[in-house]
Short mmCIF file of C-alpha atoms in Angstrom, two decimals:
data_model
loop_
_atom_site.label_atom_id
_atom_site.label_comp_id
_atom_site.label_asym_id
_atom_site.label_seq_id
_atom_site.Cartn_x
_atom_site.Cartn_y
_atom_site.Cartn_z
CA MET A 24 -123.81 192.12 11.74
CA SER A 25 -121.06 192.82 14.29
CA ASN A 26 -117.62 191.30 13.95
CA LEU A 27 -118.28 189.30 17.12
CA ALA A 28 -121.53 187.88 15.73
CA SER A 29 -119.84 187.14 12.42
CA ASN A 30 -116.98 185.32 14.12
CA SER A 31 -119.47 183.33 16.22
CA THR A 32 -121.31 182.28 13.07
CA ASN A 33 -118.07 181.23 11.38
CA VAL A 34 -117.06 179.19 14.42
CA ALA A 35 -120.47 177.53 14.49
CA ASN A 36 -120.23 176.70 10.78
CA GLN A 37 -116.74 175.30 11.23
CA SER A 38 -117.92 173.20 14.18
CA ALA A 39 -120.80 171.86 12.12
CA PHE A 40 -118.35 171.00 9.34
CA TYR A 41 -116.09 169.09 11.67
CA LEU A 42 -119.05 167.28 13.20
CA ASN A 43 -120.21 166.24 9.71
CA THR A 44 -116.80 164.98 8.67
CA LYS A 45 -116.65 162.56 11.56
CA ASN A 46 -118.57 160.06 9.42
CA THR A 47 -116.85 160.68 6.09
CA TRP A 48 -115.09 157.33 6.41
CA LEU A 49 -118.46 155.62 5.94
CA LEU A 50 -118.90 154.23 2.41
CA PRO A 51 -122.06 153.26 0.49
CA ASP A 52 -123.26 149.67 0.64
CA GLY A 53 -121.24 147.53 -1.73
CA VAL A 54 -118.31 149.97 -1.77
CA VAL A 55 -115.14 149.13 0.17
CA ASP A 56 -111.54 150.20 0.55
CA LEU A 57 -108.94 147.62 -0.43
CA LEU A 58 -106.02 147.91 1.95
CA SER A 59 -102.48 146.65 1.68
CA THR A 60 -102.73 142.85 1.51
CA GLU A 61 -105.95 142.64 -0.50
CA ALA A 62 -104.95 145.52 -2.77
CA VAL A 63 -101.64 143.84 -3.54
CA LYS A 64 -103.42 140.53 -4.11
CA GLN A 65 -105.84 142.11 -6.58
CA GLU A 66 -103.13 143.93 -8.49
CA THR A 67 -100.96 140.79 -8.60
CA LEU A 68 -103.89 138.76 -9.91
CA ARG A 69 -104.78 141.40 -12.50
CA TYR A 70 -101.20 141.53 -13.77
CA GLN A 71 -100.83 137.74 -13.83
CA LEU A 72 -104.06 137.11 -15.76
CA THR A 73 -103.65 139.95 -18.24
CA ARG A 74 -100.11 138.81 -19.03
CA ILE A 75 -101.45 135.33 -19.84
CA LEU A 76 -104.15 136.79 -22.11
CA ILE A 77 -101.61 138.98 -23.91
CA SER A 78 -99.28 136.00 -24.34
CA HIS A 79 -102.15 134.18 -26.13
CA GLY A 80 -102.40 136.94 -28.72
CA TYR A 81 -105.14 139.09 -27.18
CA GLU A 82 -104.74 142.84 -27.63
CA PHE A 83 -104.99 144.69 -24.32
CA ILE A 84 -107.22 147.77 -24.48
CA SER A 85 -108.49 150.20 -21.83
CA PRO A 86 -111.78 151.99 -22.61
CA PRO A 87 -112.87 155.08 -20.61
CA MET A 88 -115.04 154.92 -17.49
CA ILE A 89 -117.69 157.24 -18.99
CA GLU A 90 -119.31 157.55 -22.41
CA TYR A 91 -122.37 159.12 -23.95
CA THR A 92 -125.26 156.74 -23.38
CA GLU A 93 -125.94 156.44 -27.12
CA SER A 94 -122.70 154.53 -27.59
CA LEU A 95 -122.38 152.97 -24.14
CA LEU A 96 -125.88 151.50 -24.05
CA GLY A 97 -126.73 151.24 -27.74
CA TYR A 98 -126.61 147.44 -27.82
CA ALA A 99 -126.45 146.75 -24.08
CA SER A 100 -128.83 144.31 -22.43
CA GLU A 101 -131.66 145.57 -20.23
CA ASP A 102 -129.79 144.33 -17.15
CA VAL A 103 -126.75 146.44 -18.04
CA LYS A 104 -128.93 149.49 -18.70
CA LEU A 105 -130.50 149.19 -15.24
CA GLN A 106 -127.06 148.82 -13.65
CA THR A 107 -125.67 151.95 -15.32
CA PHE A 108 -125.36 155.26 -13.47
CA LYS A 109 -126.37 158.22 -15.65
CA ILE A 110 -124.84 161.66 -15.32
CA ILE A 111 -125.04 164.97 -17.19
CA ASP A 112 -121.98 166.16 -19.10
CA GLN A 113 -121.37 169.70 -17.82
CA LEU A 114 -119.61 170.60 -21.08
CA THR A 115 -122.38 169.64 -23.50
CA GLY A 116 -125.50 168.94 -21.43
CA ARG A 117 -125.69 165.46 -22.95
CA LEU A 118 -126.46 162.32 -20.96
CA MET A 119 -123.49 160.13 -20.12
CA GLY A 120 -123.23 156.74 -18.46
CA VAL A 121 -120.66 155.30 -16.06
CA ARG A 122 -119.92 151.86 -17.45
CA ALA A 123 -121.44 148.83 -15.72
CA ASP A 124 -119.90 146.41 -18.25
CA ILE A 125 -116.86 146.70 -20.50
CA THR A 126 -118.01 144.25 -23.20
CA PRO A 127 -120.24 146.83 -24.98
CA GLN A 128 -117.25 149.19 -25.06
CA ILE A 129 -115.10 146.49 -26.67
CA ALA A 130 -117.84 145.96 -29.25
CA ARG A 131 -117.88 149.70 -29.98
CA ILE A 132 -114.10 149.79 -30.42
CA ASP A 133 -114.14 146.73 -32.67
CA ALA A 134 -116.91 148.24 -34.81
CA ARG A 135 -114.98 151.51 -35.12
CA LEU A 136 -111.77 149.73 -36.11
CA HIS A 137 -113.58 147.77 -38.81
CA ASN A 138 -115.49 150.82 -39.99
CA ASN A 139 -112.13 152.25 -40.99
CA GLN A 140 -111.30 149.25 -43.17
CA ASP A 141 -112.11 149.74 -46.83
CA THR A 142 -113.30 146.22 -47.47
CA SER A 143 -116.42 144.68 -48.92
CA ASN A 144 -116.83 142.32 -45.98
CA PRO A 145 -115.61 143.81 -42.70
CA SER A 146 -117.07 141.00 -40.62
CA LYS A 147 -114.46 138.47 -41.77
CA SER A 148 -111.37 139.90 -40.08
CA ILE A 149 -110.78 138.15 -36.75
CA SER A 150 -109.79 140.29 -33.75
CA ARG A 151 -108.90 139.35 -30.17
CA TYR A 152 -109.14 141.74 -27.24
CA CYS A 153 -108.61 141.59 -23.49
CA TYR A 154 -109.21 144.16 -20.77
CA ALA A 155 -109.17 144.82 -17.04
CA GLY A 156 -110.87 147.82 -15.46
CA HIS A 157 -113.34 148.92 -12.83
CA VAL A 158 -117.06 149.05 -13.50
CA ILE A 159 -119.78 150.66 -11.37
CA TYR A 160 -123.17 149.08 -10.53
CA THR A 161 -126.27 150.91 -9.40
CA MET A 162 -127.14 147.81 -7.36
CA PRO A 163 -124.87 145.04 -6.01
CA LYS A 164 -125.14 141.58 -7.52
CA GLY A 165 -125.90 139.19 -4.70
CA LEU A 166 -126.33 139.89 -1.00
CA PHE A 167 -122.80 141.14 -0.36
CA GLY A 168 -121.74 141.91 -3.92
CA SER A 169 -119.44 144.78 -4.81
CA ARG A 170 -120.76 147.82 -6.66
CA THR A 171 -117.25 148.76 -7.86
CA PRO A 172 -115.74 145.46 -9.06
CA LEU A 173 -112.59 145.12 -11.13
CA GLN A 174 -113.74 143.39 -14.31
CA LEU A 175 -111.43 141.30 -16.48
CA GLY A 176 -112.35 139.63 -19.73
CA ALA A 177 -111.48 138.53 -23.24
CA GLU A 178 -113.35 138.68 -26.56
CA ILE A 179 -112.95 137.23 -30.04
CA PHE A 180 -114.72 139.03 -32.90
CA GLY A 181 -115.16 138.12 -36.54
CA THR A 182 -115.83 134.38 -36.54
CA ASP A 183 -118.73 132.10 -35.63
CA SER A 184 -116.65 128.94 -35.86
CA LEU A 185 -116.81 126.55 -32.90
CA ALA A 186 -113.02 126.76 -32.87
CA SER A 187 -113.32 130.23 -31.31
CA GLU A 188 -115.33 128.83 -28.38
CA VAL A 189 -112.70 126.13 -27.96
CA GLU A 190 -109.88 128.69 -27.99
CA LEU A 191 -111.64 130.97 -25.53
CA LEU A 192 -112.41 128.10 -23.13
CA ASP A 193 -108.79 126.96 -23.38
CA VAL A 194 -107.62 130.45 -22.44
CA LEU A 195 -110.17 130.61 -19.62
CA PHE A 196 -109.06 127.30 -18.13
CA THR A 197 -105.43 128.38 -18.48
CA LEU A 198 -106.31 131.34 -16.24
CA LEU A 199 -108.08 129.07 -13.77
CA ASP A 200 -105.14 126.67 -13.77
CA SER A 201 -102.66 129.50 -13.15
CA THR A 202 -104.48 130.31 -9.90
CA ASP A 203 -105.00 126.68 -8.81
CA VAL A 204 -108.80 126.82 -8.71
CA ILE A 205 -109.74 124.27 -11.41
CA ALA A 206 -110.21 121.49 -8.84
CA ARG A 207 -112.70 123.68 -6.93
CA SER A 208 -114.62 124.89 -9.95
CA HIS A 209 -117.26 123.61 -12.33
CA ILE A 210 -118.60 124.98 -15.59
CA ASP A 211 -122.27 125.07 -16.53
CA ILE A 212 -122.71 125.20 -20.29
CA GLY A 213 -125.73 125.69 -22.53
CA HIS A 214 -126.89 126.97 -25.90
CA VAL A 215 -129.61 129.60 -26.24
CA ALA A 216 -130.15 128.89 -29.96
CA ILE A 217 -132.17 125.77 -29.11
CA PHE A 218 -134.89 127.75 -27.35
CA GLN A 219 -134.66 130.61 -29.84
CA GLN A 220 -135.08 128.27 -32.81
CA LEU A 221 -138.03 126.49 -31.21
CA CYS A 222 -139.69 129.89 -30.78
CA GLN A 223 -138.93 130.70 -34.40
CA LEU A 224 -140.32 127.41 -35.69
CA ALA A 225 -143.51 127.79 -33.65
CA SER A 226 -143.84 131.58 -34.11
CA VAL A 227 -144.18 132.03 -30.34
CA PRO A 228 -145.16 135.62 -29.43
CA THR A 229 -142.75 137.70 -27.35
CA HIS A 230 -144.89 137.80 -24.21
CA LEU A 231 -145.09 134.01 -24.15
CA GLN A 232 -141.35 133.70 -24.69
CA GLU A 233 -140.78 135.93 -21.66
CA LYS A 234 -143.09 133.75 -19.56
CA LEU A 235 -141.25 130.59 -20.62
CA ILE A 236 -137.89 132.16 -19.81
CA GLU A 237 -139.16 133.12 -16.37
CA LEU A 238 -140.34 129.56 -15.67
CA TYR A 239 -137.03 128.12 -16.90
CA ALA A 240 -135.08 130.49 -14.65
CA ASN A 241 -137.16 129.45 -11.62
CA LYS A 242 -137.02 125.73 -12.55
CA ALA A 243 -140.80 125.74 -12.17
CA LEU A 244 -141.58 122.43 -13.89
CA PRO A 245 -145.22 122.05 -12.71
CA GLU A 246 -146.06 125.55 -13.94
CA LEU A 247 -144.13 124.90 -17.15
CA LYS A 248 -146.09 121.67 -17.69
CA LEU A 249 -149.37 123.51 -17.20
CA LEU A 250 -148.39 126.32 -19.58
CA THR A 251 -147.17 124.05 -22.37
CA SER A 252 -150.30 121.92 -22.11
CA LYS A 253 -152.27 125.03 -23.11
CA MET A 254 -150.05 125.70 -26.16
CA SER A 255 -151.78 123.25 -28.48
CA GLN A 256 -151.79 125.83 -31.27
CA PHE A 257 -148.07 125.14 -31.72
CA GLY A 258 -148.60 121.44 -32.47
CA GLU A 259 -145.90 118.93 -31.51
CA LEU A 260 -143.49 121.77 -30.79
CA ALA A 261 -145.50 122.74 -27.69
CA ASN A 262 -144.21 119.77 -25.72
CA ASP A 263 -140.63 120.58 -26.80
CA PHE A 264 -140.71 123.62 -24.54
CA TYR A 265 -141.49 121.39 -21.58
CA VAL A 266 -138.87 118.84 -22.63
CA LEU A 267 -136.32 121.66 -22.75
CA GLY A 268 -136.96 122.40 -19.07
CA GLU A 269 -137.36 118.82 -17.89
CA ALA A 270 -134.44 117.24 -19.80
CA GLY A 271 -132.28 120.30 -20.47
CA ASN A 272 -129.40 119.02 -18.34
CA ASP A 273 -129.05 115.70 -20.19
CA LEU A 274 -128.13 116.03 -23.86
CA GLN A 275 -128.83 112.40 -24.74
CA LYS A 276 -132.23 112.46 -23.07
CA LEU A 277 -133.02 115.80 -24.70
CA ARG A 278 -132.24 114.44 -28.16
CA GLU A 279 -134.45 111.43 -27.62
CA ARG A 280 -137.45 113.37 -26.35
CA LEU A 281 -137.55 116.29 -28.78
CA SER A 282 -140.21 116.18 -31.48
CA THR A 283 -139.34 114.92 -34.94
CA GLN A 284 -139.50 118.44 -36.35
CA ALA A 285 -137.10 119.77 -33.72
CA LYS A 286 -134.68 116.85 -34.10
CA HIS A 287 -134.38 117.43 -37.84
CA ASP A 288 -133.96 121.19 -37.61
CA ALA A 289 -130.41 122.07 -38.71
CA ILE A 290 -129.88 124.84 -36.13
CA ILE A 291 -131.05 122.75 -33.19
CA ALA A 292 -129.07 119.73 -34.38
CA LYS A 293 -125.89 121.82 -34.67
CA ALA A 294 -126.43 123.37 -31.24
CA LEU A 295 -126.76 119.92 -29.65
CA SER A 296 -123.71 118.70 -31.56
CA ASP A 297 -121.63 121.71 -30.50
CA LEU A 298 -122.61 121.25 -26.87
CA THR A 299 -121.73 117.56 -26.95
CA TYR A 300 -118.32 118.35 -28.43
CA LEU A 301 -117.52 121.10 -25.92
CA VAL A 302 -118.52 118.98 -22.93
CA ARG A 303 -116.33 116.12 -24.10
CA TYR A 304 -113.47 118.49 -24.94
CA LEU A 305 -113.46 120.12 -21.50
CA GLU A 306 -113.62 116.79 -19.72
CA ASP A 307 -110.84 115.26 -21.82
CA HIS A 308 -108.43 118.20 -22.02
CA TRP A 309 -108.97 119.93 -18.69
CA ASP A 310 -110.51 117.19 -16.55
CA ALA A 311 -113.23 119.77 -15.94
CA ASN A 312 -116.34 119.29 -13.86
CA VAL A 313 -119.00 120.05 -16.50
CA SER A 314 -122.76 120.31 -16.23
CA VAL A 315 -125.28 121.19 -18.94
CA ASP A 316 -128.25 123.54 -18.68
CA VAL A 317 -129.86 124.73 -21.90
CA THR A 318 -132.52 126.80 -20.11
CA GLY A 319 -130.95 128.62 -17.16
CA LEU A 320 -128.27 130.85 -18.59
CA GLY A 321 -130.14 133.80 -20.07
CA TYR A 322 -131.55 134.60 -23.50
CA HIS A 323 -131.57 138.39 -23.89
CA TYR A 324 -127.97 139.08 -24.90
CA HIS A 325 -126.37 135.88 -26.12
CA THR A 326 -127.06 134.09 -29.38
CA GLY A 327 -125.30 130.72 -29.09
CA VAL A 328 -123.10 128.85 -26.62
CA VAL A 329 -123.24 130.27 -23.09
CA PHE A 330 -121.35 129.24 -19.98
CA ASN A 331 -120.98 130.06 -16.30
CA VAL A 332 -118.06 129.04 -14.09
CA TYR A 333 -118.67 128.52 -10.37
CA VAL A 334 -115.94 128.17 -7.75
CA ALA A 335 -116.28 126.36 -4.42
CA ASP A 336 -119.85 126.56 -3.10
CA GLU A 337 -120.68 130.07 -4.32
CA SER A 338 -124.20 130.47 -5.66
CA LEU A 339 -123.27 133.18 -8.18
CA PRO A 340 -120.98 132.38 -11.11
CA LEU A 341 -117.47 133.76 -10.91
CA ILE A 342 -117.15 133.90 -14.71
CA ARG A 343 -119.84 134.43 -17.36
CA GLY A 344 -119.43 134.07 -21.08
CA GLY A 345 -120.89 133.12 -24.40
CA ARG A 346 -121.54 134.03 -28.01
CA PHE A 347 -123.21 137.25 -29.14
CA SER A 348 -123.65 139.43 -32.23
CA ASN A 349 -122.43 142.99 -32.59
CA HIS A 350 -124.52 145.04 -35.02
CA PHE A 351 -123.05 148.22 -36.47
CA HIS A 352 -123.25 150.48 -39.51
CA HIS A 353 -120.34 150.20 -41.93
CA GLU A 354 -119.60 153.74 -43.03
CA VAL A 355 -117.33 152.91 -45.98
CA ASP A 356 -120.07 151.33 -48.07
CA ASN A 357 -123.09 152.60 -46.04
CA THR A 358 -124.34 149.14 -45.11
CA ASP A 359 -125.32 147.41 -41.89
CA ALA A 360 -122.86 144.79 -40.69
CA VAL A 361 -122.80 142.11 -38.03
CA ARG A 362 -119.71 140.93 -36.19
CA SER A 363 -120.09 137.63 -34.41
CA GLY A 364 -118.28 137.54 -31.08
CA VAL A 365 -117.59 135.24 -28.17
CA GLY A 366 -116.16 136.27 -24.83
CA PHE A 367 -116.15 136.03 -21.06
CA SER A 368 -115.84 138.39 -18.12
CA CYS A 369 -115.32 138.06 -14.37
CA GLU A 370 -114.91 140.11 -11.22
CA LEU A 371 -111.35 139.92 -9.90
CA ASN A 372 -112.39 141.12 -6.45
CA ARG A 373 -114.27 137.81 -6.10
CA TRP A 374 -111.59 135.71 -7.79
CA GLN A 375 -108.98 136.95 -5.32
CA ASN A 376 -110.97 135.42 -2.47
CA HIS A 377 -110.01 131.98 -3.80
CA ILE A 378 -106.24 132.49 -4.11
CA GLN A 379 -103.29 132.98 -1.83
CA VAL A 380 -100.49 135.45 -2.49
CA HIS A 381 -97.24 134.96 -0.61
CA GLU A 382 -96.38 137.94 1.51
CA GLN A 383 -93.20 139.70 0.47
CA PRO A 384 -90.56 140.08 3.21
CA PHE A 385 -90.69 143.61 4.60
CA THR A 386 -87.22 144.89 5.45
CA VAL A 387 -86.44 148.14 7.24
CA VAL A 388 -83.14 149.98 7.09
CA PRO A 389 -82.89 151.25 10.70
CA TYR A 390 -82.65 154.99 11.19
CA SER A 391 -79.32 154.59 12.98
CA HIS A 392 -77.75 153.43 9.67
CA VAL A 393 -79.46 156.24 7.81
CA GLN A 394 -78.01 158.82 10.21
CA THR A 395 -74.51 157.40 10.42
CA ILE A 396 -74.06 156.22 6.82
CA LEU A 397 -76.57 157.40 4.23
CA HIS A 398 -76.74 160.97 5.57
CA VAL A 399 -72.96 161.31 5.83
CA PRO A 400 -71.42 162.69 2.63
CA ASN A 401 -69.00 160.28 0.93
CA HIS A 402 -69.27 157.70 3.70
CA PRO A 403 -67.23 154.62 2.65
CA ASP A 404 -69.99 152.16 3.68
CA ALA A 405 -72.75 153.96 1.76
CA PRO A 406 -72.16 152.20 -1.61
CA ALA A 407 -72.31 148.76 0.03
CA LEU A 408 -75.52 149.68 1.88
CA LYS A 409 -77.16 150.99 -1.30
CA GLN A 410 -76.10 147.85 -3.16
CA ALA A 411 -77.59 145.67 -0.41
CA ILE A 412 -80.89 147.61 -0.63
CA ASP A 413 -81.01 147.29 -4.44
CA SER A 414 -80.26 143.56 -4.30
CA LEU A 415 -82.99 142.89 -1.75
CA ARG A 416 -85.56 144.78 -3.83
CA GLN A 417 -84.59 142.81 -6.92
CA GLU A 418 -85.05 139.60 -4.92
CA GLY A 419 -88.62 140.58 -4.03
CA HIS A 420 -88.17 142.25 -0.64
CA ARG A 421 -90.06 145.39 0.23
CA VAL A 422 -87.27 147.60 1.58
CA MET A 423 -88.11 150.79 3.47
CA ILE A 424 -85.55 153.33 4.64
CA ALA A 425 -86.58 154.65 8.05
CA LEU A 426 -87.22 158.40 8.42
CA ASP A 427 -86.82 158.44 12.21
CA GLU A 428 -86.29 156.10 15.17
CA THR A 429 -89.98 155.12 15.34
CA ASP A 430 -90.39 154.45 11.62
CA GLU A 431 -90.84 150.66 11.64
CA PRO A 432 -94.29 149.38 10.50
CA GLU A 433 -95.99 146.46 12.21
CA GLN A 434 -95.57 144.25 9.12
CA THR A 435 -91.77 144.51 9.31
CA THR A 436 -90.20 141.06 9.03
CA HIS A 437 -86.48 141.95 8.81
CA ARG A 438 -83.98 144.65 9.62
CA LEU A 439 -80.91 145.29 7.49
CA GLN A 440 -77.88 145.15 9.79
CA VAL A 441 -74.10 145.19 9.40
CA ALA A 442 -71.35 143.21 11.10
CA ASN A 443 -67.65 143.41 10.23
CA GLY A 444 -68.49 145.34 7.08
CA VAL A 445 -70.97 142.71 5.84
CA TRP A 446 -74.69 143.53 5.50
CA TYR A 447 -77.12 140.85 6.63
CA LEU A 448 -80.81 140.42 7.44
CA GLU A 449 -81.95 140.26 11.05
CA HIS A 450 -85.17 138.23 11.15
CA LEU A 451 -87.74 139.54 13.59
CA ALA A 452 -89.66 137.06 15.69
CA GLU A 453 -93.40 136.90 14.92
CA ASN A 454 -95.69 138.37 17.55
#
């Protein structure tokens, strides 16, 4: 090929490259850039909430974005597995996952920490953790949901006492209160052990459990009535599954309508008692808007109390939480162990939509002062100017030193000026 032809080909390739890069600013659905105001709001919120969690005794930890799928998805729910991007590790050829939820990582860390303890009962030591980090979803949650949300949460491991639910809900409402959203929020609370124990008592097969869960989720009472009417092989417990759907938002009504066998079951009785206590506690201590739903909060991952917090009129919960069990192998004595846990998580990119962050004053040191004072060696006014800049920054101003005459951003609110040797702020009129 001649040099001319070669040069023509290179030019054509370069042109094609530049044509292709015209659209590189386009991002996938559910992926957005956070610019100045929103980015500052998110970082301010993250810092504020994590500081509160740390002040309540929660240990802040930061797991990695990627792990081998064996550890990342070992005990993850099916929903989390579907939301997880899988990639190949170029170093080992093994399959890795990009985390879609941080809770399984916290469970892995807790299990590893307690594996290293030479104790006959590792499940008894109580641990508290908190975290804040980005997760990646294969599909957005909701119509306009983010696929790269910033997730924040807290977990308590090592106790199944109701006191841990109370503590966690107290911490959660402290976070809500710190951002002034309690008045616009309500919490929906339930207990999956009621349904699970009914299935255990009646020996309900898995496929039928899945069908019941689907009908509960869709609030399909006529279909639920029809299905339970065909479950005569389960005796008086058959109607309990309908009662759970029909009266699951009224604890008193639910107690009255359950069968005698269900009423006297210790696990169901405790679940109803715990729910009653938590509802009263939240109403009395936080003046919370509380609703109950023992059928609509999911059954695959949690094992006990579950809750969702909604803010304003959003259809998706802002915060999800509940009790779960973390199974792991204890290497010291070669036994299987279970750590009971309770926790919650939320997406800060959604939380920030419900808060206001006061804009910091933006002050510019005009280039004329930079030229005539800061750039002049040993200028007598330079120390006073530097002190004025430092003081403003300590007071919360964003102070920028101009690099040329045109260096004054649109968000500038003040200029630092001097008169008779005294530095003062010139307030700029709003456009």
